[in-house]
PDB file of C-alpha atoms in Angstrom:
ATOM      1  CA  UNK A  73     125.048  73.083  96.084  1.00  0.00           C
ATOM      2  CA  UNK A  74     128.287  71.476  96.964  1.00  0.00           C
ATOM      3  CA  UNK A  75     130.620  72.289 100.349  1.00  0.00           C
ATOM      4  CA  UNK A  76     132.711  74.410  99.635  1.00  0.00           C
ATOM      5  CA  UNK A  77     135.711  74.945 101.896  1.00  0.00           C
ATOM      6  CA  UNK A  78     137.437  78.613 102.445  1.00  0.00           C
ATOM      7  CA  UNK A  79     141.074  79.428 103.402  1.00  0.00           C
ATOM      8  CA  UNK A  80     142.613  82.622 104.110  1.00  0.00           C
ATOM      9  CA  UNK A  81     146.068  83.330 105.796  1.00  0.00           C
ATOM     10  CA  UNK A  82     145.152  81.944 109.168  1.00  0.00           C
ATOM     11  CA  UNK A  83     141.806  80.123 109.127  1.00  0.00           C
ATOM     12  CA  UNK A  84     140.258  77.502 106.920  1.00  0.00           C
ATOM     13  CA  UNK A  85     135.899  77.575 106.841  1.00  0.00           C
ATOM     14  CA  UNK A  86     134.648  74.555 106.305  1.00  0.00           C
ATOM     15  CA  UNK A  87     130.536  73.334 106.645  1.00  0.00           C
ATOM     16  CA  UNK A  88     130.015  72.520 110.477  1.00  0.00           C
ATOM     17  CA  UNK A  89     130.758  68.640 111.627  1.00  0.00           C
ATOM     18  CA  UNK A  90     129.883  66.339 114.197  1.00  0.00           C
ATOM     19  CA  UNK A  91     133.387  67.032 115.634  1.00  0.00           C
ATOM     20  CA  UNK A  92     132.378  70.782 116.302  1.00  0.00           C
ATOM     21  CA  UNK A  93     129.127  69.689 118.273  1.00  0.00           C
ATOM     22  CA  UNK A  94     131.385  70.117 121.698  1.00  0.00           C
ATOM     23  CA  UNK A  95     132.254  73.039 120.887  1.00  0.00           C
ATOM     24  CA  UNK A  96     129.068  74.821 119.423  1.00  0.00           C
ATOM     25  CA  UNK A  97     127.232  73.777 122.566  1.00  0.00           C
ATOM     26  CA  UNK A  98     130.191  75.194 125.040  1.00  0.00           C
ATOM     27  CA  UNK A  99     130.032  78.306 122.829  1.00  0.00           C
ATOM     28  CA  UNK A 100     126.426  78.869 122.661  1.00  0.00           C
ATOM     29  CA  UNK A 101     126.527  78.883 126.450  1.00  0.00           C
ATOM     30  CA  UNK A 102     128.282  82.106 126.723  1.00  0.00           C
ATOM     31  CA  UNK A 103     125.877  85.218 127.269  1.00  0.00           C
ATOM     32  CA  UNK A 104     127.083  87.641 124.542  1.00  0.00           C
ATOM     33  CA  UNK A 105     126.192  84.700 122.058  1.00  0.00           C
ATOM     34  CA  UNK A 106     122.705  84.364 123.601  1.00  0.00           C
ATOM     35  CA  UNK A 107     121.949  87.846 123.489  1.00  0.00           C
ATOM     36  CA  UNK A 108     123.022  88.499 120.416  1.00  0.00           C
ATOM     37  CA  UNK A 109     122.258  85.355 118.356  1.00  0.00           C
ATOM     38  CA  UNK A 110     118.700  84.186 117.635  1.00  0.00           C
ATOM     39  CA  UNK A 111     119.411  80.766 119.368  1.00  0.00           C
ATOM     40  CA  UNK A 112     117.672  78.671 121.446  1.00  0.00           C
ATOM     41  CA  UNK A 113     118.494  79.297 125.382  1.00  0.00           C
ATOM     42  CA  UNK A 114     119.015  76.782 127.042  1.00  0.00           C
ATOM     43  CA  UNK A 115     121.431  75.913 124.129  1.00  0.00           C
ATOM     44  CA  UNK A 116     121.905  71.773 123.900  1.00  0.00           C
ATOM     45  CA  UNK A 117     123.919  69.646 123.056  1.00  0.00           C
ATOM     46  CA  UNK A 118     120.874  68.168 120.355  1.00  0.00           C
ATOM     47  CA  UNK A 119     120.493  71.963 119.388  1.00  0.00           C
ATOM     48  CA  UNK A 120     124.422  71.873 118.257  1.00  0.00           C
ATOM     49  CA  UNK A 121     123.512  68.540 116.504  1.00  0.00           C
ATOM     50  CA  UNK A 122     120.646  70.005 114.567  1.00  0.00           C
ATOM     51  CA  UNK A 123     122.685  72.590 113.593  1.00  0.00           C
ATOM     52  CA  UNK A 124     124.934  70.822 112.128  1.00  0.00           C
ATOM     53  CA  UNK A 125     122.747  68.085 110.463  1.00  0.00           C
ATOM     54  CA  UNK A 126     119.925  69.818 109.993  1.00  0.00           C
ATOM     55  CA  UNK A 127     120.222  73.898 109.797  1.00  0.00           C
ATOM     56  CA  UNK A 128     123.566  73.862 107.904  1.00  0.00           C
ATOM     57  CA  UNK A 129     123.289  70.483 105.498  1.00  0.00           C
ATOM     58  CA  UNK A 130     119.764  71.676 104.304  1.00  0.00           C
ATOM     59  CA  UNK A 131     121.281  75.035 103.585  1.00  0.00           C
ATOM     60  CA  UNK A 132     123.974  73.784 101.492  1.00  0.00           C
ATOM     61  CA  UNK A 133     121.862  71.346  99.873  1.00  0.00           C
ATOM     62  CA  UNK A 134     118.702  73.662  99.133  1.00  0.00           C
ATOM     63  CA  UNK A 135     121.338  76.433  97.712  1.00  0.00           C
ATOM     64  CA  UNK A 136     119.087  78.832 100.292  1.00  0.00           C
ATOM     65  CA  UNK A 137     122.290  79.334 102.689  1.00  0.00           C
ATOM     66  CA  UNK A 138     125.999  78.433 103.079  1.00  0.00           C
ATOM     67  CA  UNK A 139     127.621  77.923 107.009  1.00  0.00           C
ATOM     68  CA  UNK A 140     130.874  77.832 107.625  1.00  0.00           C
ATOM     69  CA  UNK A 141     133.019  76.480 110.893  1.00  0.00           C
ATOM     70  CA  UNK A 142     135.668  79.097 111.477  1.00  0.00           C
ATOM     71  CA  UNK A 143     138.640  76.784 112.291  1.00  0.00           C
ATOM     72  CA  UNK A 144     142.335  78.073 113.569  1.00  0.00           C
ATOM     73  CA  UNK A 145     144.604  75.152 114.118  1.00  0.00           C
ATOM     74  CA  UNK A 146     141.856  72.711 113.530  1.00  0.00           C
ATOM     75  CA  UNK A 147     140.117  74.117 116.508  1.00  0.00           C
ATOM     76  CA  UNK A 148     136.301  75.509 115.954  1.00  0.00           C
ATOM     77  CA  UNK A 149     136.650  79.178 116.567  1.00  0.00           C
ATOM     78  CA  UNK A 150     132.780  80.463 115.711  1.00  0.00           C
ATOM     79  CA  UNK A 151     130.327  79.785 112.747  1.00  0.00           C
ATOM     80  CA  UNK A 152     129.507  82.001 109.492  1.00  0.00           C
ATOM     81  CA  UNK A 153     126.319  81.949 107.196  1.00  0.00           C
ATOM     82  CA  UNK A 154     125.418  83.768 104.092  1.00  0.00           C
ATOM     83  CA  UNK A 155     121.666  83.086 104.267  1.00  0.00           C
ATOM     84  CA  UNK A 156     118.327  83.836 102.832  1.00  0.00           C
ATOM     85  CA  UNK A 157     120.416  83.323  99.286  1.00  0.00           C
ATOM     86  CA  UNK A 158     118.419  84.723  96.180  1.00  0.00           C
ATOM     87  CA  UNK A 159     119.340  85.029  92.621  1.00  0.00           C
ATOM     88  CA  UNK A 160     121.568  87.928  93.266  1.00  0.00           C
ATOM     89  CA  UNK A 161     121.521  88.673  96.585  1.00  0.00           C
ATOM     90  CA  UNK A 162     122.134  87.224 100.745  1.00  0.00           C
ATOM     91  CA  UNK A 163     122.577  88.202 104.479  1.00  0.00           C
ATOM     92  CA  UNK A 164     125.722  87.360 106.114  1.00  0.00           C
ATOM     93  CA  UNK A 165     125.648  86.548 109.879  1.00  0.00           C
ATOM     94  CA  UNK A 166     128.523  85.760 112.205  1.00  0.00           C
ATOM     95  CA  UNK A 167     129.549  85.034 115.489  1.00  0.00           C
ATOM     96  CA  UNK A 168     132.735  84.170 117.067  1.00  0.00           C
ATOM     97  CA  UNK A 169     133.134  82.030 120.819  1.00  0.00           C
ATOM     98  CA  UNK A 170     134.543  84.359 123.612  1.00  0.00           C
ATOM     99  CA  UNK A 171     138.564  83.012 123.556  1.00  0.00           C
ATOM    100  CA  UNK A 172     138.985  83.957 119.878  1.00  0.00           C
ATOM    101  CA  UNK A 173     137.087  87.587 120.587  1.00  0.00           C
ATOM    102  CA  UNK A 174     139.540  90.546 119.577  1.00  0.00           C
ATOM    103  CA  UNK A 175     142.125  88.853 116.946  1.00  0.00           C
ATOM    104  CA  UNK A 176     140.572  90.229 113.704  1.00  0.00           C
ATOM    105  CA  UNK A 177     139.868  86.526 112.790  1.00  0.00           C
ATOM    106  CA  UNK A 178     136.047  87.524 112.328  1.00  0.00           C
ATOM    107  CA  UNK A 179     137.212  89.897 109.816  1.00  0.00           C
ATOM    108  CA  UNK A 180     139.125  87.803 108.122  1.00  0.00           C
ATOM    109  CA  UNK A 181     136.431  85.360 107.566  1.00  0.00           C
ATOM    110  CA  UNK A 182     133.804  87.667 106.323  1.00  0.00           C
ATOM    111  CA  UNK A 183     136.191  89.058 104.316  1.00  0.00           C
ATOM    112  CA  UNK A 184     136.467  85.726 102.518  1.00  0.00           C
ATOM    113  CA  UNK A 185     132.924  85.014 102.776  1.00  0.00           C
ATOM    114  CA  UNK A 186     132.305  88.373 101.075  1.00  0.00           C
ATOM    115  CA  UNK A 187     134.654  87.741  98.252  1.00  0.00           C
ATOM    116  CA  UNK A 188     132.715  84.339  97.788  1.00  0.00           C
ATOM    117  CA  UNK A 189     129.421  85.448  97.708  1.00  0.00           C
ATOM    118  CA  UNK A 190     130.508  87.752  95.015  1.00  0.00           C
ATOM    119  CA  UNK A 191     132.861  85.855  93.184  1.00  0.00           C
ATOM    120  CA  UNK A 192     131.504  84.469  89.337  1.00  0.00           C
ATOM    121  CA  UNK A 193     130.061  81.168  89.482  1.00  0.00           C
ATOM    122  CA  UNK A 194     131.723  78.327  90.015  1.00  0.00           C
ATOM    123  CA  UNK A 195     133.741  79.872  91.968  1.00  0.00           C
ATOM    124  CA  UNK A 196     131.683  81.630  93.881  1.00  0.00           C
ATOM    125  CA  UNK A 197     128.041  82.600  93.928  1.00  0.00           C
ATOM    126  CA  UNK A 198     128.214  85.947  91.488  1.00  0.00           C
ATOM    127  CA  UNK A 199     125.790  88.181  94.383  1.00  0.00           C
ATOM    128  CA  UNK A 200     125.247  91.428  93.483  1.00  0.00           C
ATOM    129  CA  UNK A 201     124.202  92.539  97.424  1.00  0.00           C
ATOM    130  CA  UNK A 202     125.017  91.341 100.519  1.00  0.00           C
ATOM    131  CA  UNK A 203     122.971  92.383 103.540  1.00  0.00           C
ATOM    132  CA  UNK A 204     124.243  92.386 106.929  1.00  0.00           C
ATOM    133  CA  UNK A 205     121.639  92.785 110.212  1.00  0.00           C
ATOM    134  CA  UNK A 206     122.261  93.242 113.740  1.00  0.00           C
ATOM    135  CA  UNK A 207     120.300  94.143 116.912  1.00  0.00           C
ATOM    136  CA  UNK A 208     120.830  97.594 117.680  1.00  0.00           C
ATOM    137  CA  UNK A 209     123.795  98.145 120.099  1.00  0.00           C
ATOM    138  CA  UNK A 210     125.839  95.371 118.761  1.00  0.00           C
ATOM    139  CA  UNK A 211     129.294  97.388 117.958  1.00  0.00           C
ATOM    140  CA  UNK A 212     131.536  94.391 117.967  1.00  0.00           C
ATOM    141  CA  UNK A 213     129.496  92.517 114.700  1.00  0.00           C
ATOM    142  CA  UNK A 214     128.964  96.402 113.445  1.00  0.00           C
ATOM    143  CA  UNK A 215     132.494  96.638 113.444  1.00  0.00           C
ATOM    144  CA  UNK A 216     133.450  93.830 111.277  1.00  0.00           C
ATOM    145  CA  UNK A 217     131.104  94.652 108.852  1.00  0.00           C
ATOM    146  CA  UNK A 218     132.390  98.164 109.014  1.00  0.00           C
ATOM    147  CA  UNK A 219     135.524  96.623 108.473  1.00  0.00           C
ATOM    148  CA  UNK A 220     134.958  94.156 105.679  1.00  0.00           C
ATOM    149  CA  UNK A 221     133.553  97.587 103.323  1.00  0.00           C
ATOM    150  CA  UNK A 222     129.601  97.886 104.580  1.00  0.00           C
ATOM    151  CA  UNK A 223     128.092 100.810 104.429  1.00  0.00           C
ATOM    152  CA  UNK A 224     125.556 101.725 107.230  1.00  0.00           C
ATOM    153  CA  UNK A 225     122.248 101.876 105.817  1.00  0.00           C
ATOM    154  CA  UNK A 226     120.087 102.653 108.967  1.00  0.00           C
ATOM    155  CA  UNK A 227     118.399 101.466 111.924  1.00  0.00           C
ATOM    156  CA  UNK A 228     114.789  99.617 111.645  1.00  0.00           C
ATOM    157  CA  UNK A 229     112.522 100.544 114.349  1.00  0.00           C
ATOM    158  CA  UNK A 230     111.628  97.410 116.351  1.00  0.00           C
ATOM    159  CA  UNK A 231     112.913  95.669 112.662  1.00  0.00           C
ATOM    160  CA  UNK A 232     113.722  92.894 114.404  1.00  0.00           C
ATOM    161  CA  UNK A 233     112.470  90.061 117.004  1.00  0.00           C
ATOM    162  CA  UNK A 234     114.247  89.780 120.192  1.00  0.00           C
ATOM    163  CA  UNK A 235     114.572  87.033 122.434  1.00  0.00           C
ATOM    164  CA  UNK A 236     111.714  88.831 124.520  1.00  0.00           C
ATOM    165  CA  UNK A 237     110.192  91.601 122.294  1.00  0.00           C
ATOM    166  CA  UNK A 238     111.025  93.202 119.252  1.00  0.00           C
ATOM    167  CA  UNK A 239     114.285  95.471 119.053  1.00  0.00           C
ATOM    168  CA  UNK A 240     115.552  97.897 116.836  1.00  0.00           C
ATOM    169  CA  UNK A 241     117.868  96.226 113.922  1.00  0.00           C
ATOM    170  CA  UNK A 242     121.146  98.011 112.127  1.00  0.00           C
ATOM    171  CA  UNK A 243     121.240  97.064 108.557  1.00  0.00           C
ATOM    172  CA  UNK A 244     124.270  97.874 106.531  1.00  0.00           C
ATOM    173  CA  UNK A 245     124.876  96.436 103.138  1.00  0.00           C
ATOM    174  CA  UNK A 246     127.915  95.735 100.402  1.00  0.00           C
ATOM    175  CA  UNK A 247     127.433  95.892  96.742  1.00  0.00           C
ATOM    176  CA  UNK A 248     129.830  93.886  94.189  1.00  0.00           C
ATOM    177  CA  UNK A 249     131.365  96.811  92.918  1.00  0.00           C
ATOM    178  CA  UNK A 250     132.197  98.981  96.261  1.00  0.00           C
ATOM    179  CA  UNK A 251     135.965  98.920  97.565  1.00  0.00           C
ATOM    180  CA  UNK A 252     136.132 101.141 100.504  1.00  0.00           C
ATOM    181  CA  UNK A 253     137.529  99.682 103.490  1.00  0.00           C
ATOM    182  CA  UNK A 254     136.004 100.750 107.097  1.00  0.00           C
ATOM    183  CA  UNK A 255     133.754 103.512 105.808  1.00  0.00           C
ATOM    184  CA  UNK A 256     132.729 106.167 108.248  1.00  0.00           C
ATOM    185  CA  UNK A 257     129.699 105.048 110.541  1.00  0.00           C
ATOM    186  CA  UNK A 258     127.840 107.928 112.753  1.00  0.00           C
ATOM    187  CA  UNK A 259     126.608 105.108 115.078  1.00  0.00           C
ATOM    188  CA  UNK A 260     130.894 103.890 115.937  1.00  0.00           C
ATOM    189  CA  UNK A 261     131.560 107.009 115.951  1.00  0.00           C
TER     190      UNK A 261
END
């Protein structure tokens, strides 16, 4: 599958660079990231490399995922995925670097990376689910998918693998067709 690039009124996602490699690492040092994101701690510089050249290019290439740079100004703000692609459906994962934290620009990417995923081929990749995941406890991510439309599915006991044991994982989801906007959640609330 071919790059493609996504703008919306303030950001423009493009696939991960070389350029962003700085930035990724300095990110990836920050705590929140670590214990939230399955990455490798210590994070390095080669680890930002591989993402880039490795994790992201093979995605786009296989069709299997799509990563995005979230850039404001030019400057790399966070990354954004829609992975694990199948014939109709994909998980969406996200994460934004601690000075850009609290703007709604998160939002506003998934928002466009939602309307891809489910936009009609060529255009987009004509999805019929998207799945997000998140360890349990995670409010900020459940909050932009709350925001985006999700609806909170549930929690899966020890569903997912920590960076020390398993955890419990939140699991929301978005079909094609839905339209509400922040839909009530009993665990924000």
């Amino acid at each position: 599958m071919d790059k493609v690039q996504l703008r919306t009124e303030r950001l423009i996602l493009r696939a991960p660079a070389l350029i962003d490699v700085e930035a990724i690492t300095a990110a990836c040092q920050d705590p929140e990231i670590q214990r939230r994101v399955p990455i490798p701690v210590p994070y390095t510089r080669m680890e930002a490399e591989g993402y880039v050249t490795a994790y992201s290019d093979f995605g786009w290439v296989s069709g299997k995922s799509c990563t995005w740079a979230i850039t404001i100004a030019d400057e790399f703000a966070g990354a954004i995925s829609l992975d694990s692609i199948g014939s109709d459906q994909a998980t969406i994962g996200y994460w934004m670097a601690a000075p850009f934290r609290g703007r709604g620009l998160l939002t506003e990417a998934a928002q466009a990376v939602v309307e891809f995923g489910f936009g009609s081929s060529p255009e987009g990749l004509g999805l019929v689910r998207i799945e997000w995941h998140a360890y349990a406890g995670n409010v900020a991510s459940a909050r932009v998918a709350r925001r985006v439309g999700f609806q909170f599915e549930g929690t899966l006991r020890l569903g997912a693998m920590g960076r020390h044991a398993r955890e419990d994982d939140w699991v929301a989801g978005i079909l094609v067709g839905d339209r509400q906007k922040s839909p009530v959640w009993t665990i924000l609330s």
